[in-house]
XYZ file of C-alpha atoms in Angstrom:
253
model
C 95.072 82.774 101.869
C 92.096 82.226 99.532
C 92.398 80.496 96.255
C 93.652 82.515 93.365
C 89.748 81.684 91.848
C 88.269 83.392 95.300
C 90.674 85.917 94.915
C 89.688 86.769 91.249
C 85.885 86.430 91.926
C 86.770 89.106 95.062
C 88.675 91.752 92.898
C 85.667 91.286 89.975
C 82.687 91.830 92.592
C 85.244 94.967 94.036
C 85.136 96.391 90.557
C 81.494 96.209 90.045
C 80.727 97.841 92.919
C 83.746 100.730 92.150
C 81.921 100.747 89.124
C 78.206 101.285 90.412
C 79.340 104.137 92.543
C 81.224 105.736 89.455
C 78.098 105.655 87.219
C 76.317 106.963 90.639
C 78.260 109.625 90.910
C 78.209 110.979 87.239
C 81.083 113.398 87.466
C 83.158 110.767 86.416
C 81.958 109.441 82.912
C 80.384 113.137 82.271
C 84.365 114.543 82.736
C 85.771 111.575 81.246
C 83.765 110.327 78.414
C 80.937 113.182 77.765
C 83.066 116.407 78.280
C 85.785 114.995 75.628
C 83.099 113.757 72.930
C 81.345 117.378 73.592
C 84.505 119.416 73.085
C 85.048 117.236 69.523
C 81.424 117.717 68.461
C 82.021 121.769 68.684
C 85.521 121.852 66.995
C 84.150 119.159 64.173
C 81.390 121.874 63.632
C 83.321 124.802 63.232
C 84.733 125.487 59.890
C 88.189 127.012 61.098
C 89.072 123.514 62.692
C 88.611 121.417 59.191
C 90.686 123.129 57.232
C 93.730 121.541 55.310
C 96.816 123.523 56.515
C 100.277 123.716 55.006
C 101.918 124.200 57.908
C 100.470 121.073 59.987
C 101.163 119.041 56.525
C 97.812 118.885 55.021
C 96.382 117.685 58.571
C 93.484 119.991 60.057
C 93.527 121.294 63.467
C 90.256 118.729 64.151
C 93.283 115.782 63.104
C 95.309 117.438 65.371
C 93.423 117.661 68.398
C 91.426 113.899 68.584
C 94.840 112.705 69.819
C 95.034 115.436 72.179
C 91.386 114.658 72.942
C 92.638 111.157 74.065
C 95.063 112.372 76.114
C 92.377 114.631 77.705
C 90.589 111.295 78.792
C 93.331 109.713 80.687
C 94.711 113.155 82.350
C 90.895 113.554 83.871
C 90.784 110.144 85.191
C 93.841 110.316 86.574
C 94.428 113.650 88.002
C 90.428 114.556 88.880
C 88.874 110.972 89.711
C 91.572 108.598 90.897
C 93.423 110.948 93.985
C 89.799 112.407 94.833
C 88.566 109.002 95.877
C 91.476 107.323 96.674
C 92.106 110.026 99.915
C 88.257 109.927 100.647
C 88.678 105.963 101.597
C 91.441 106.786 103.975
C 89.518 109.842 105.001
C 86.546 108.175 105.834
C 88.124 104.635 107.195
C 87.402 102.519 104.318
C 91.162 101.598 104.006
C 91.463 100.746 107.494
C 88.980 98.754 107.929
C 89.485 96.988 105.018
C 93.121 96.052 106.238
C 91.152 93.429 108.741
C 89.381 92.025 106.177
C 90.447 89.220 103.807
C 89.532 91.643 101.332
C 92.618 93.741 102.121
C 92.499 97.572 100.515
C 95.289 96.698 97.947
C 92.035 94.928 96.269
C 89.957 98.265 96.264
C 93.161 100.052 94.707
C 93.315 97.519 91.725
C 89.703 97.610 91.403
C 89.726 101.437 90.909
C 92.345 101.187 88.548
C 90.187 98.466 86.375
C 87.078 100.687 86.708
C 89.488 103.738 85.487
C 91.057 102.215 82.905
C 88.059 100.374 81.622
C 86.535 103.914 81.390
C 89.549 105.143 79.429
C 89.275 102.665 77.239
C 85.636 103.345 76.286
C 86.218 107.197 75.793
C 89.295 106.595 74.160
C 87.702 104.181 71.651
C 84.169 106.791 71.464
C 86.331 109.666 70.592
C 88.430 108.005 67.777
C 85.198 106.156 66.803
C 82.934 109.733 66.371
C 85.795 111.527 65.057
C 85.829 109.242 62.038
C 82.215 108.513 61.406
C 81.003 112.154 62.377
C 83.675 114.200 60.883
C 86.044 112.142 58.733
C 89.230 112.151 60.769
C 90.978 109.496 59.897
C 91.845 106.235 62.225
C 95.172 106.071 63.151
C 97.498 104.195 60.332
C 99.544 102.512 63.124
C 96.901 100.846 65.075
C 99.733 99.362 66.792
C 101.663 102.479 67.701
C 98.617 103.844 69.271
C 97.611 101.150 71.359
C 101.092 100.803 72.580
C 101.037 104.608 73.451
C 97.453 105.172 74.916
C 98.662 102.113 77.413
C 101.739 103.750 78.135
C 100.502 106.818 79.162
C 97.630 105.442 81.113
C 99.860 103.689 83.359
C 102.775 106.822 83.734
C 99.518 109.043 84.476
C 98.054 106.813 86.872
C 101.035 106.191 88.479
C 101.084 110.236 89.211
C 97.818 109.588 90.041
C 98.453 107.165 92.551
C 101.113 109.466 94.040
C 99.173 112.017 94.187
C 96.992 110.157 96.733
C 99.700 108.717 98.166
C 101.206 111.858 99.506
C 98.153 114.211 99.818
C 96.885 115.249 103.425
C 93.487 115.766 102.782
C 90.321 115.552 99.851
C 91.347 119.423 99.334
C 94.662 119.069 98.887
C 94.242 115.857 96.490
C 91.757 118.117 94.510
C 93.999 121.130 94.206
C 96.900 119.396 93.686
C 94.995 117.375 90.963
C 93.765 120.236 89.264
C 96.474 122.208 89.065
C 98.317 119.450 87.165
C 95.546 118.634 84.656
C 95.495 122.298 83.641
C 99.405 122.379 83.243
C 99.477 119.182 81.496
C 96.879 119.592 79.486
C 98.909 122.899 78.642
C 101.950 121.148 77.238
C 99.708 118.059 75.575
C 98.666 121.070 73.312
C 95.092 121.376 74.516
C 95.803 125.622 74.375
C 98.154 126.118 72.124
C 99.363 123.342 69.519
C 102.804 121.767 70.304
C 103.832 122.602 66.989
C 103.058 126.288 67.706
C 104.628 126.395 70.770
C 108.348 128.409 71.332
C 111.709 126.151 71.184
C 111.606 126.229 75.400
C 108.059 124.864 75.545
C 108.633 122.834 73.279
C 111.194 120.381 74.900
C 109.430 121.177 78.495
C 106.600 119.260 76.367
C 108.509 116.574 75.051
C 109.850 115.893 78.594
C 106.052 116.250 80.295
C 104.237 112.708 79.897
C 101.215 114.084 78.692
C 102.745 116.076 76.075
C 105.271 112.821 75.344
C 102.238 110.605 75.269
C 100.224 112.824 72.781
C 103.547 113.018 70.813
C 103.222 109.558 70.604
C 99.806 108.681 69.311
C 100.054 111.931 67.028
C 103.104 109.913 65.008
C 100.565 106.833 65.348
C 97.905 108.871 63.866
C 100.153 109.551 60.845
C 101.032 105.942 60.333
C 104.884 106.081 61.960
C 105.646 104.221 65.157
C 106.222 106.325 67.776
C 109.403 107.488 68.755
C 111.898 105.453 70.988
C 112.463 108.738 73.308
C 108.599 109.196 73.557
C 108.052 105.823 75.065
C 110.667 105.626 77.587
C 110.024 108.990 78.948
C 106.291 107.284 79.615
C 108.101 104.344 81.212
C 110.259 106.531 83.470
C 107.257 108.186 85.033
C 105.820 104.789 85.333
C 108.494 103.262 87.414
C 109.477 106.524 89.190
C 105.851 107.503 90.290
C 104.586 103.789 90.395
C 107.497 103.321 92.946
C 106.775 106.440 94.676
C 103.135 105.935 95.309
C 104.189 102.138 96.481
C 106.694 103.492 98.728
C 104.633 106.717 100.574
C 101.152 105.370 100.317
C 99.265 105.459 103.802
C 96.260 103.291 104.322
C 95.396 105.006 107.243
């Protein structure tokens, strides 16, 4: 077994070259970091989305929807990026082949998830950073809070993530499947309709969704409260539930 040093410098050189071919392939940061900074540049320049309302307590609708916007980051990497590539390895052979290396594929897995997360943390920090500077939302008040939550729901979405490509047949199915469940997460994270606008029965189907617990979350960090025991351990169930899922079913091969 090579020294924990070699096995560091291994996983870094991985990650740079996961990287390269991310950048190369520009879907990724144009989904992850472009589409989400776009969709806040139109609602920060459209009157209707900066007014004060009474009924989200003085917040606008722009306030509202940079946590969402956050939430839109990780849900794209995790759901469009990490199952698409993931199945291509195995699809192709990479994974295989890899298991006769010293490399080992478990390397190329953690690599992707550095590259991803890396990623998410860039977007995460642009969005917050242009919402402030470009249209006056604030930062949120519980820096803390936020943090805690954006890492939480990273890790419960790329644990689906990782399921996701741990079960799916094919590069179809992984896209289909990972589609469909940005569009219905995104859904209940309030992307279409605010959470706080939503009926009593969406409502808790949100509050039980990770997405829609994770933006939750960072929405009461936004406002300067810690979020919510019940919001963070419904992002550590789907952490330890899908994490051990993906562990459990995932085929190299």
């Amino acid at each position: 077994m090579p020294p924990a040093a070699d096995r560091g410098s291994v996983l870094g050189q991985l990650a740079l070259s996961e990287l390269r071919m991310f950048v190369r392939a520009k879907a990724g940061p144009i989904f992850a970091i472009g589409l989400p900074l776009a969709l806040l540049i139109i609602f920060g320049n459209i009157p209707f989305y900066n007014e004060h309302r009474k009924s989200l307590d003085g917040y606008t609708l722009l306030d509202v929807y940079v946590p969402i916007l956050s939430a839109f980051v990780l849900a794209t990497l995790s759901f469009n990026v990490v199952p698409a590539v993931l199945v291509s390895y195995r699809e192709k052979g990479v994974l295989r082949r890899l298991r006769t290396t010293p490399v080992g594929p478990a390397r190329v897995l953690a690599a992707q998830l550095l590259v991803n997360l890396g990623t998410a943390a860039v977007s995460v920090v642009a969005v917050l950073l242009v919402g402030r500077f470009g249209f006056g939302v604030e930062l949120p008040r519980q820096a803390g809070g936020y943090a805690v939550g954006i890492v939480l729901a990273a890790l419960a979405l790329m644990s689906i993530g990782l399921f996701v490509a741990a079960v799916a047949t094919s590069s179809q199915v992984a896209d289909a499947v990972g589609t469909t469940l940005f569009y219905v997460m995104m859904f209940f994270a309030g992307l279409f309709l605010p959470i706080g606008a939503m009926p009593s029965l969406l409502k808790h189907i949100s509050r039980a969704a990770p997405l829609g617990a994770a933006v939750q979350a960072l929405t009461d960090a936004s406002e300067g409260h810690w979020p919510h025991a019940a919001q963070l351990l419904t992002l550590v169930a789907y952490v330890v539930v899908f994490g051990a899922g993906a562990v459990r079913w995932f085929r190299w091969e």
